[in-house]
Amino acid sequence: MEAALAAKAARRPSAKQKPVLVLNGPNLNMLGKRQPEIYGRETLADVERGCRSEAVRLGLAIEFFQSNHEGALVDRIQAAREQNAAIVINAGAYTHTSVALLDALNAAELPVIEVHLSNIYKREAFRHHSYISPAAVGVIAGLGSQGYLLALQALARHLVR
Ligand code: CA2
């Protein structure tokens, strides 16, 4: 009984641990509504539910944020420096264009995991380059929404180091 309680307490987000920010960029609010052959049938709300239940299992707190606007994403990353312990980011098409997101992620000085639902290396050449990867601890692509869960698992280990 004692051990079970200790294990449960260990999984609870600690009072000291800030939440992990799960950040989604442009058009990801359309998930499950268009192009299911590329991005699957799950909606962003489904992805959020999956992340929240994985976070409970891992003892992490999380916050979820999506915007279609580059500046709003930069603002949220700037706030993360104070408010969050780490960032999981699917920057959508800004992945392939945004020096501003790269600069914001570098300035945040937090562990970052970059996630893509699709395998960007199997797609058009312009998707093969990511401006934000140099700011990331790791990159996960092509595993659908499971990529977000794997990113949370990786961060749960990374944050206790
Ligand atoms: O594979 C990914 O997760 C991407 O980050 C998704 C971006 C794309 O520009 C990147 O190259 C790879 C696009 C997100 C748009 O998502 C939609 C979902 C449903 C309908 C329309 C767009």
Tab-separated table of C-alpha atoms and ligand atoms in Angstrom:
chain	number	residue	atom	x	y	z
A	1	MET	CA	0.000	0.000	0.000
A	2	GLU	CA	2.836	2.376	0.985
A	3	ALA	CA	4.697	1.609	-2.263
A	4	ALA	CA	1.549	2.103	-4.343
A	5	LEU	CA	0.955	5.505	-2.734
A	6	ALA	CA	4.582	6.508	-3.318
A	7	ALA	CA	4.358	5.444	-6.974
A	8	LYS	CA	1.138	7.449	-7.376
A	9	ALA	CA	2.727	10.519	-5.753
A	10	ALA	CA	5.759	10.173	-8.024
A	11	ARG	CA	3.494	10.325	-11.093
A	12	ARG	CA	1.620	13.423	-9.868
A	13	PRO	CA	2.873	16.684	-11.447
A	14	SER	CA	5.166	18.107	-8.790
A	15	ALA	CA	4.367	21.520	-7.327
A	16	LYS	CA	7.768	22.667	-8.623
A	17	GLN	CA	7.461	21.276	-12.149
A	18	LYS	CA	6.076	23.761	-14.645
A	19	PRO	CA	3.757	22.390	-17.361
A	20	VAL	CA	5.024	21.184	-20.727
A	21	LEU	CA	3.686	23.384	-23.523
A	22	VAL	CA	2.245	21.511	-26.535
A	23	LEU	CA	2.255	24.039	-29.355
A	24	ASN	CA	0.551	23.649	-32.741
A	25	GLY	CA	0.944	25.941	-35.706
A	26	PRO	CA	-1.094	26.940	-38.764
A	27	ASN	CA	-3.914	24.802	-40.130
A	28	LEU	CA	-3.540	22.118	-37.476
A	29	ASN	CA	-6.972	23.244	-36.230
A	30	MET	CA	-8.239	21.631	-39.482
A	31	LEU	CA	-7.072	18.149	-38.466
A	32	GLY	CA	-9.692	15.474	-39.065
A	33	LYS	CA	-11.766	17.876	-41.156
A	34	ARG	CA	-9.766	17.838	-44.458
A	35	GLN	CA	-7.078	15.668	-46.118
A	36	PRO	CA	-7.543	12.569	-43.891
A	37	GLU	CA	-5.362	10.597	-46.360
A	38	ILE	CA	-2.348	12.670	-45.203
A	39	TYR	CA	-3.161	13.685	-41.643
A	40	GLY	CA	-5.642	11.014	-40.484
A	41	ARG	CA	-9.144	11.314	-39.040
A	42	GLU	CA	-8.294	12.493	-35.557
A	43	THR	CA	-9.151	16.099	-34.740
A	44	LEU	CA	-6.849	18.435	-32.789
A	45	ALA	CA	-9.232	18.007	-29.824
A	46	ASP	CA	-8.617	14.226	-30.062
A	47	VAL	CA	-4.843	14.857	-30.090
A	48	GLU	CA	-5.206	17.101	-27.045
A	49	ARG	CA	-7.243	14.429	-25.198
A	50	GLY	CA	-4.566	11.821	-25.990
A	51	CYS	CA	-1.802	14.143	-24.768
A	52	ARG	CA	-3.697	14.937	-21.561
A	53	SER	CA	-4.210	11.282	-20.708
A	54	GLU	CA	-0.553	10.425	-21.499
A	55	ALA	CA	0.554	13.386	-19.371
A	56	VAL	CA	-1.458	12.082	-16.396
A	57	ARG	CA	0.168	8.659	-16.863
A	58	LEU	CA	3.629	10.270	-16.956
A	59	GLY	CA	3.004	12.653	-14.055
A	60	LEU	CA	3.415	15.731	-16.253
A	61	ALA	CA	1.256	18.830	-16.375
A	62	ILE	CA	0.632	20.147	-19.889
A	63	GLU	CA	-0.789	23.200	-21.645
A	64	PHE	CA	-2.079	23.068	-25.210
A	65	PHE	CA	-1.996	26.041	-27.598
A	66	GLN	CA	-2.711	26.393	-31.343
A	67	SER	CA	-2.459	29.437	-33.550
A	68	ASN	CA	-2.513	30.181	-37.266
A	69	HIS	CA	-0.412	33.312	-36.645
A	70	GLU	CA	3.376	33.344	-36.527
A	71	GLY	CA	3.530	36.299	-34.099
A	72	ALA	CA	1.106	34.628	-31.677
A	73	LEU	CA	3.319	31.527	-31.685
A	74	VAL	CA	6.409	33.692	-31.033
A	75	ASP	CA	4.565	35.424	-28.155
A	76	ARG	CA	3.593	32.078	-26.626
A	77	ILE	CA	7.154	30.727	-26.914
A	78	GLN	CA	8.482	33.900	-25.242
A	79	ALA	CA	6.011	33.400	-22.361
A	80	ALA	CA	7.068	29.740	-22.112
A	81	ARG	CA	10.529	30.756	-20.968
A	82	GLU	CA	8.942	31.715	-17.612
A	83	GLN	CA	5.807	29.567	-17.580
A	84	ASN	CA	6.792	26.160	-18.966
A	85	ALA	CA	9.348	23.416	-18.378
A	86	ALA	CA	9.627	22.275	-22.009
A	87	ILE	CA	7.978	22.582	-25.421
A	88	VAL	CA	6.524	20.048	-27.851
A	89	ILE	CA	6.023	21.850	-31.153
A	90	ASN	CA	4.381	21.022	-34.449
A	91	ALA	CA	4.980	24.317	-36.208
A	92	GLY	CA	3.050	23.218	-39.320
A	93	ALA	CA	4.200	25.010	-42.475
A	94	TYR	CA	6.173	27.553	-40.393
A	95	THR	CA	8.614	24.677	-39.823
A	96	HIS	CA	9.872	25.263	-43.354
A	97	THR	CA	9.870	29.073	-43.372
A	98	SER	CA	10.271	30.629	-39.935
A	99	VAL	CA	13.535	32.051	-38.654
A	100	ALA	CA	11.355	33.927	-36.115
A	101	LEU	CA	10.227	30.652	-34.511
A	102	LEU	CA	13.816	29.353	-34.489
A	103	ASP	CA	15.005	32.533	-32.747
A	104	ALA	CA	12.153	32.372	-30.201
A	105	LEU	CA	12.845	28.697	-29.425
A	106	ASN	CA	16.559	29.349	-28.992
A	107	ALA	CA	15.859	32.332	-26.728
A	108	ALA	CA	13.460	30.266	-24.589
A	109	GLU	CA	16.352	28.006	-23.535
A	110	LEU	CA	13.986	25.095	-22.853
A	111	PRO	CA	14.078	21.484	-24.028
A	112	VAL	CA	12.139	21.332	-27.304
A	113	ILE	CA	10.838	18.309	-29.220
A	114	GLU	CA	9.692	18.908	-32.801
A	115	VAL	CA	6.805	16.730	-33.965
A	116	HIS	CA	5.276	16.145	-37.397
A	117	LEU	CA	2.268	13.945	-38.056
A	118	SER	CA	3.444	13.083	-41.557
A	119	ASN	CA	6.861	11.879	-42.682
A	120	ILE	CA	8.072	15.189	-44.092
A	121	TYR	CA	10.993	13.391	-45.830
A	122	LYS	CA	8.566	11.338	-47.947
A	123	ARG	CA	6.828	14.473	-49.182
A	124	GLU	CA	7.702	17.508	-51.354
A	125	ALA	CA	11.352	18.680	-51.226
A	126	PHE	CA	10.396	21.999	-49.585
A	127	ARG	CA	9.203	20.043	-46.523
A	128	HIS	CA	12.567	18.301	-46.088
A	129	HIS	CA	14.164	21.302	-44.411
A	130	SER	CA	13.161	22.484	-40.943
A	131	TYR	CA	14.309	25.884	-39.697
A	132	ILE	CA	13.455	24.927	-36.120
A	133	SER	CA	15.265	21.562	-35.790
A	134	PRO	CA	18.530	23.179	-34.589
A	135	ALA	CA	16.618	24.310	-31.464
A	136	ALA	CA	15.265	20.812	-30.768
A	137	VAL	CA	16.557	18.015	-28.563
A	138	GLY	CA	14.865	15.602	-30.975
A	139	VAL	CA	12.518	15.358	-33.957
A	140	ILE	CA	9.669	12.859	-34.474
A	141	ALA	CA	7.976	12.605	-37.873
A	142	GLY	CA	5.599	10.248	-39.644
A	143	LEU	CA	4.014	8.486	-36.676
A	144	GLY	CA	0.766	10.456	-36.629
A	145	SER	CA	-0.567	11.606	-33.280
A	146	GLN	CA	1.525	8.954	-31.520
A	147	GLY	CA	4.444	11.328	-32.139
A	148	TYR	CA	3.052	13.761	-29.548
A	149	LEU	CA	2.824	10.971	-26.950
A	150	LEU	CA	6.378	9.830	-27.701
A	151	ALA	CA	7.550	13.434	-27.338
A	152	LEU	CA	5.907	13.668	-23.891
A	153	GLN	CA	7.526	10.357	-22.890
A	154	ALA	CA	10.942	11.636	-23.996
A	155	LEU	CA	10.461	14.880	-22.056
A	156	ALA	CA	9.329	13.051	-18.908
A	157	ARG	CA	12.718	11.299	-18.921
A	158	HIS	CA	14.650	14.401	-20.005
A	159	LEU	CA	13.181	16.592	-17.242
A	160	VAL	CA	14.193	14.262	-14.373
A	161	ARG	CA	17.830	14.169	-15.536
B	1	CA2	O1	3.160	16.595	-40.796
B	1	CA2	C1	2.991	17.589	-40.078
B	1	CA2	O2	2.620	17.541	-38.927
B	1	CA2	C2	3.192	18.985	-40.690
B	1	CA2	O3	3.810	19.822	-39.715
B	1	CA2	C3	1.806	19.498	-41.032
B	1	CA2	C4	1.820	20.822	-41.773
B	1	CA2	C5	2.754	20.763	-42.975
B	1	CA2	O4	2.826	22.036	-43.590
B	1	CA2	C6	4.144	20.303	-42.587
B	1	CA2	O5	4.932	20.227	-43.742
B	1	CA2	C7	4.092	18.949	-41.917
B	1	CA2	C8	0.418	21.147	-42.282
B	1	CA2	C9	-0.627	21.136	-41.243
B	1	CA2	C10	-1.934	21.303	-41.945
B	1	CA2	O6	-2.827	20.373	-41.407
B	1	CA2	C11	-3.993	20.203	-42.068
B	1	CA2	C12	-4.802	19.229	-41.567
B	1	CA2	C13	-5.997	18.959	-42.178
B	1	CA2	C14	-6.402	19.682	-43.270
B	1	CA2	C15	-5.587	20.680	-43.769
B	1	CA2	C16	-4.383	20.942	-43.169
